[in-house]
Coordinates of C-alpha atoms in Angstrom, one line a residue:
Chain A
D16 CA 76.1 67.2 109.4
A17 CA 73.1 68.8 107.5
R18 CA 69.8 69.0 109.2
V19 CA 66.7 71.0 109.5
T20 CA 66.8 73.5 112.2
Q21 CA 63.6 74.9 114.0
T22 CA 63.3 77.7 116.5
P23 CA 61.8 78.0 119.1
R24 CA 62.1 74.4 120.4
H25 CA 59.4 75.2 123.1
K26 CA 56.9 78.1 123.1
V27 CA 54.3 78.8 126.0
T28 CA 52.0 81.5 125.2
E29 CA 48.5 83.0 126.1
M30 CA 45.4 82.6 124.0
G31 CA 45.3 85.4 121.5
Q32 CA 48.9 86.1 121.2
E33 CA 50.8 85.7 117.8
V34 CA 53.3 82.9 117.5
T35 CA 56.0 82.5 114.9
M36 CA 57.9 79.4 114.1
R37 CA 60.9 79.4 112.1
C38 CA 62.6 76.8 110.0
Q39 CA 65.9 76.6 108.1
P40 CA 65.7 73.8 105.6
I41 CA 68.8 71.8 104.6
L42 CA 70.8 73.6 102.1
G43 CA 69.9 72.7 98.7
H44 CA 66.6 71.1 99.5
N45 CA 63.9 72.8 97.4
T46 CA 60.7 71.6 99.0
V47 CA 59.6 72.5 102.7
F48 CA 56.7 71.0 104.5
W49 CA 55.0 72.0 107.6
Y50 CA 53.4 69.4 109.7
R51 CA 51.6 69.5 113.0
Q52 CA 51.5 66.6 115.4
T53 CA 49.0 65.7 118.3
M54 CA 48.1 62.6 120.1
M55 CA 44.8 62.6 118.7
Q56 CA 45.5 63.5 115.1
G57 CA 49.0 62.3 114.6
L58 CA 51.1 63.9 111.9
E59 CA 48.8 66.4 109.7
L60 CA 50.3 68.3 106.7
L61 CA 49.6 72.0 107.1
A62 CA 51.3 73.4 104.1
Y63 CA 54.3 72.9 101.7
F64 CA 56.4 74.8 99.3
R65 CA 58.7 74.1 96.3
N66 CA 61.1 76.7 95.3
R67 CA 59.7 79.0 97.8
A68 CA 56.2 79.0 96.1
P69 CA 53.3 77.5 98.1
L70 CA 51.9 74.3 96.5
D71 CA 49.3 73.3 99.0
D72 CA 48.1 74.8 102.2
S73 CA 44.8 73.0 102.3
G74 CA 45.3 71.6 105.7
M75 CA 45.9 74.9 107.3
P76 CA 43.2 76.9 108.9
K77 CA 43.3 80.1 106.8
D78 CA 41.7 82.4 109.3
R79 CA 44.7 82.4 111.7
F80 CA 47.5 80.3 110.1
S81 CA 50.0 81.7 107.6
A82 CA 53.0 80.2 106.0
E83 CA 55.8 81.8 104.0
M84 CA 59.2 81.4 102.7
P85 CA 60.9 84.8 102.5
D86 CA 64.1 83.2 101.1
A87 CA 65.4 79.9 100.3
T88 CA 66.9 79.4 103.7
L89 CA 64.0 80.2 105.8
A90 CA 60.4 79.1 106.3
T91 CA 57.9 80.6 108.7
L92 CA 54.6 79.5 110.2
K93 CA 52.5 82.1 112.0
I94 CA 49.4 81.8 114.1
Q95 CA 47.5 84.9 114.8
P96 CA 45.6 84.7 117.1
S97 CA 46.6 81.6 118.9
E98 CA 44.1 79.2 120.6
P99 CA 44.5 76.5 123.0
R100 CA 43.5 73.9 120.5
D101 CA 46.7 75.1 118.6
S102 CA 48.8 73.3 121.4
A103 CA 50.8 70.7 119.5
V104 CA 54.4 70.0 118.0
Y105 CA 55.1 71.5 114.8
F106 CA 57.5 70.0 112.5
C107 CA 59.3 71.4 109.5
A108 CA 60.8 69.0 106.9
S109 CA 62.7 69.3 103.8
L110 CA 63.0 67.1 100.9
R111 CA 65.8 65.8 98.7
Q112 CA 64.3 64.7 95.8
T113 CA 65.6 61.8 93.8
Q114 CA 63.8 60.6 90.8
G115 CA 60.4 62.5 91.9
A116 CA 60.7 61.3 95.4
G117 CA 63.0 61.2 98.3
E118 CA 63.2 60.9 102.0
L119 CA 61.8 63.6 104.2
F120 CA 64.4 65.2 106.7
F121 CA 62.4 66.5 109.8
G122 CA 63.6 69.0 112.1
E123 CA 63.3 68.5 115.8
G124 CA 60.0 70.3 116.1
S125 CA 58.6 73.3 118.0
R126 CA 56.5 72.3 120.9
L127 CA 53.8 75.0 121.3
T128 CA 51.4 75.2 124.4
V129 CA 48.6 77.9 124.2
L130 CA 47.2 78.6 127.6
Chain B
G27 CA 40.6 59.9 100.2
E28 CA 43.9 58.4 100.9
S29 CA 44.5 57.2 104.5
V30 CA 47.1 55.1 106.0
G31 CA 46.4 53.1 109.5
L32 CA 48.1 50.8 111.7
H33 CA 46.8 47.6 113.1
L34 CA 48.2 48.1 116.6
P35 CA 49.0 51.2 118.6
T36 CA 51.5 49.5 120.8
L37 CA 53.9 46.6 120.6
S38 CA 56.1 45.2 123.4
V39 CA 58.9 42.8 122.6
Q40 CA 61.9 41.4 124.4
E41 CA 65.4 42.3 123.6
G42 CA 66.8 40.1 121.1
D43 CA 63.4 39.2 119.5
N44 CA 62.2 40.2 116.0
S45 CA 59.6 42.8 115.8
I46 CA 56.8 43.2 113.1
I47 CA 55.1 46.3 112.7
N48 CA 52.1 46.3 110.4
C49 CA 50.3 49.0 108.2
A50 CA 47.4 49.3 106.0
Y51 CA 46.7 51.8 103.3
S52 CA 43.8 52.6 101.4
N53 CA 44.9 54.2 98.1
S54 CA 45.4 51.5 95.7
A55 CA 47.4 54.2 93.6
S56 CA 50.0 54.7 96.2
D57 CA 53.3 53.8 94.8
Y58 CA 55.8 54.7 97.3
F59 CA 56.0 54.0 101.0
I60 CA 58.3 55.1 103.7
W61 CA 58.8 54.0 107.4
Y62 CA 59.9 56.6 110.0
K63 CA 61.0 56.3 113.5
Q64 CA 60.4 58.8 115.9
E65 CA 62.0 59.0 119.3
S66 CA 60.7 60.8 122.2
G67 CA 61.4 64.7 121.8
K68 CA 62.5 64.3 118.3
G69 CA 61.3 64.4 114.6
P70 CA 60.5 61.4 112.7
Q71 CA 63.6 59.8 111.0
F72 CA 63.8 57.9 107.9
I73 CA 64.3 54.3 108.3
I74 CA 63.7 52.7 104.8
D75 CA 61.4 52.9 101.8
I76 CA 60.0 50.8 99.1
R77 CA 58.4 51.4 95.8
S78 CA 55.4 49.6 94.5
N79 CA 57.2 47.7 92.0
M80 CA 59.0 45.8 94.7
D81 CA 57.5 43.5 97.4
K82 CA 60.6 43.4 99.8
R83 CA 63.5 45.5 100.7
Q84 CA 66.2 45.1 103.2
G85 CA 68.3 47.5 105.1
Q86 CA 70.5 47.0 108.1
R87 CA 68.4 44.8 110.5
V88 CA 65.0 46.1 108.9
T89 CA 63.1 44.6 106.1
V90 CA 59.9 46.2 104.6
L91 CA 57.3 43.9 103.0
L92 CA 54.7 45.3 100.6
N93 CA 51.6 43.5 99.7
K94 CA 49.7 45.5 97.1
T95 CA 46.9 42.9 96.6
V96 CA 45.8 43.5 100.2
K97 CA 47.3 47.0 100.6
H98 CA 49.4 46.2 103.5
L99 CA 53.1 46.7 104.5
S100 CA 55.1 45.8 107.3
L101 CA 58.4 46.7 109.0
Q102 CA 60.4 43.9 110.3
I103 CA 63.2 44.7 112.8
A104 CA 65.6 41.9 113.5
A105 CA 67.2 41.4 117.0
T106 CA 65.4 44.3 118.3
Q107 CA 67.5 46.4 120.7
P108 CA 66.5 49.0 123.4
G109 CA 67.4 51.7 121.3
D110 CA 64.7 50.6 118.7
S111 CA 62.1 51.7 121.2
A112 CA 60.2 54.5 119.4
V113 CA 57.1 55.1 117.6
Y114 CA 57.2 53.9 114.0
F115 CA 55.0 55.7 111.3
C116 CA 54.3 54.3 107.9
A117 CA 53.8 56.9 105.2
S118 CA 52.5 56.7 101.6
L119 CA 52.7 58.7 98.6
T120 CA 51.2 58.8 95.0
Q121 CA 54.0 60.2 92.9
G122 CA 51.9 60.9 90.0
G123 CA 49.6 63.0 92.1
S124 CA 50.0 65.1 95.2
E125 CA 53.4 65.1 96.8
K126 CA 51.8 65.0 100.2
L127 CA 53.0 62.1 102.3
V128 CA 50.2 60.6 104.3
F129 CA 51.2 59.4 107.7
G130 CA 49.6 56.6 109.8
K131 CA 49.0 57.2 113.5
G132 CA 52.1 55.4 114.6
T133 CA 52.8 52.2 116.6
K134 CA 54.7 52.6 119.8
L135 CA 57.5 49.9 120.1
T136 CA 58.9 49.1 123.7
V137 CA 61.8 46.8 124.0
N138 CA 62.1 45.1 127.3
P139 CA 65.5 44.3 128.4

């Protein structure tokens, strides 16, 4: 059963620490998204990639966040240094495109708590 | 800018009743719409989609209605079951432009036995 895999599922860290979240998209999906979900803001798009190239990261605070795809099977989202306001659930999603659009498959999320 | 919003943050129904979840969007250029279901502790899961050249699409127990005139779509769930309890999100996309799905805030559906 193909699915998007995210690690870690839960992370508690202290302010100032570096946090790295990882995502393995579904094999064959060439578009990968990072979303952040909070109660106040809902689901916000942070960045997305196609064929490993970043297409849009305008939703991401550039000073502390970075997103990369070292290879087609791994996407990373790094926060350095982390702050309490970064506490949220971070979702990775990958896309199977059909005629220009398709359904987004989400991972289970990484719940980050920054103390 | 594009935004998608929901009329009600919560909806409570009795098991067996039909549920209707509404969503409004602001970008008239949006041409693809998706409903997602998110259960507690899980990621959003695709339910059904509809393109702007349609006004109705049916799935298993679910129907999506699209009214482009008033920029409104709804998700109807027939014979709602306890397993339908979740947060439901609508999302919109403009295929000719950015591929960024814009999500609404979500409606929490609670099904009472």
